[in-house]
Amino acid sequence: MTTLGTKLRRLRDDKKMSQTEIANILGVSQSAYNKWEADQAKPSSDNLLKISDFHNVEIKDLLEDNVGIVSNNIFKDSSVSHHIFNYAQTVNMQSPELIENIVKNQEQIFKMIELQTQLIERLLKK
């Protein structure tokens, strides 16, 4: 599987640009951009939009083959997952499969909201 960081590195290499140059264009720090390429952090939806515009690629192409990359990292430590697991314990839902399905559904909802937000942002720019 090709990670988002690997794709960012390839796109940058294709343009023969440094991390600092790309970071300046995107309006982020070089260290933030470095973390994206190293898959230590993920760009926000706003930054994903800037990246897709700059490289003239679709956001889905950046995230394709990376199912859950953005949401998994967000939900791994998020309060949403924490509350789901606490609720499951409270009502004695001991099925790990059920809990896993609930978390996956929440991740899918998050993805849809994120894509909807990006679409709205693009429409507002026109």
Coordinates of C-alpha atoms in Angstrom, one line a residue:
M1 CA 0.0 0.0 0.0
T2 CA 1.3 3.4 -0.9
T3 CA 1.0 5.9 1.9
L4 CA 0.0 9.5 1.7
G5 CA 3.5 10.5 2.7
T6 CA 5.0 8.4 -0.1
K7 CA 2.7 10.1 -2.6
L8 CA 3.6 13.5 -1.3
R9 CA 7.3 12.7 -1.6
R10 CA 6.8 11.5 -5.2
L11 CA 4.8 14.6 -6.2
R12 CA 7.4 16.9 -4.6
D13 CA 10.3 15.0 -6.3
D14 CA 8.5 15.2 -9.7
K15 CA 8.5 19.0 -9.3
K16 CA 12.2 18.9 -8.1
M17 CA 11.3 21.1 -5.1
S18 CA 12.5 21.0 -1.5
Q19 CA 10.2 20.5 1.4
T20 CA 10.8 24.1 2.4
E21 CA 9.6 25.4 -1.0
I22 CA 6.4 23.3 -1.0
A23 CA 5.8 24.2 2.7
N24 CA 6.1 27.9 1.9
I25 CA 3.7 27.6 -1.0
L26 CA 1.2 25.7 1.1
G27 CA 1.6 28.1 4.0
V28 CA 2.8 25.6 6.6
S29 CA 6.1 25.0 8.3
Q30 CA 8.8 22.8 6.8
S31 CA 8.6 20.6 9.9
A32 CA 4.9 20.1 9.5
Y33 CA 5.3 19.1 5.8
N34 CA 8.2 16.8 6.8
K35 CA 5.9 15.0 9.2
W36 CA 3.3 14.5 6.4
E37 CA 5.9 12.9 4.1
A38 CA 7.2 10.8 7.0
D39 CA 3.6 9.7 7.8
Q40 CA 4.1 11.0 11.3
A41 CA 1.1 13.4 10.9
K42 CA -1.7 13.9 8.4
P43 CA -2.6 17.2 6.8
S44 CA -5.9 18.8 7.7
S45 CA -8.7 18.9 5.2
D46 CA -7.8 22.5 4.3
N47 CA -4.2 21.5 3.7
L48 CA -5.3 18.4 1.7
L49 CA -7.2 20.8 -0.5
K50 CA -4.2 23.0 -1.0
I51 CA -2.0 20.0 -1.8
S52 CA -4.5 18.7 -4.4
D53 CA -4.8 22.1 -6.0
F54 CA -1.0 22.7 -6.0
H55 CA -0.3 19.3 -7.6
N56 CA -3.4 19.3 -9.7
V57 CA -4.6 16.0 -8.4
E58 CA -7.8 14.9 -6.9
I59 CA -8.0 14.5 -3.1
K60 CA -9.3 11.0 -3.6
D61 CA -6.2 10.1 -5.5
L62 CA -4.1 11.3 -2.6
L63 CA -6.0 9.1 -0.2
E64 CA -6.9 6.2 -2.5
D65 CA -5.3 2.9 -1.4
N66 CA -4.9 4.6 2.0
V67 CA -8.4 3.7 3.2
G68 CA -8.7 5.0 6.8
I69 CA -5.3 6.8 6.9
V70 CA -6.8 10.1 7.9
S71 CA -9.6 8.9 10.0
N72 CA -7.7 6.0 11.7
N73 CA -5.1 8.4 13.1
I74 CA -7.7 10.9 14.2
F75 CA -9.9 8.2 15.8
K76 CA -7.1 6.3 17.4
D77 CA -6.8 8.9 20.2
S78 CA -10.1 10.8 19.7
S79 CA -12.7 11.3 22.3
V80 CA -15.3 9.8 20.0
S81 CA -13.6 6.4 20.2
H82 CA -13.1 6.8 23.9
H83 CA -16.8 7.5 24.5
I84 CA -17.8 4.6 22.3
F85 CA -15.7 2.2 24.2
N86 CA -16.8 3.6 27.6
Y87 CA -20.5 3.3 26.5
A88 CA -19.9 -0.2 25.4
Q89 CA -18.5 -1.2 28.8
T90 CA -21.4 0.6 30.5
V91 CA -24.1 -1.3 28.8
N92 CA -22.1 -4.6 28.9
M93 CA -21.6 -4.8 25.2
Q94 CA -18.7 -7.3 25.3
S95 CA -18.6 -8.1 21.6
P96 CA -15.3 -6.8 20.2
E97 CA -16.8 -7.2 16.7
L98 CA -19.7 -4.9 17.6
I99 CA -17.5 -2.3 19.0
E100 CA -15.1 -2.5 16.0
N101 CA -18.1 -2.0 13.7
I102 CA -19.3 1.0 15.6
V103 CA -15.9 2.6 15.4
K104 CA -15.7 1.8 11.6
N105 CA -19.1 3.4 11.1
Q106 CA -18.0 6.5 12.9
E107 CA -14.9 6.7 10.8
Q108 CA -16.9 6.4 7.6
I109 CA -19.2 9.2 8.8
F110 CA -16.2 11.3 9.6
K111 CA -14.8 10.7 6.0
M112 CA -18.2 11.7 4.5
I113 CA -18.3 14.9 6.6
E114 CA -14.7 15.8 5.6
L115 CA -15.4 15.3 1.9
Q116 CA -18.6 17.3 2.2
T117 CA -16.7 20.1 3.9
Q118 CA -14.1 20.1 1.1
L119 CA -16.8 20.2 -1.6
I120 CA -18.5 23.2 0.2
E121 CA -15.1 25.0 0.4
R122 CA -14.5 24.5 -3.3
L123 CA -17.9 25.7 -4.2
L124 CA -17.5 28.8 -2.1
K125 CA -14.2 29.6 -3.8
K126 CA -15.9 29.7 -7.2

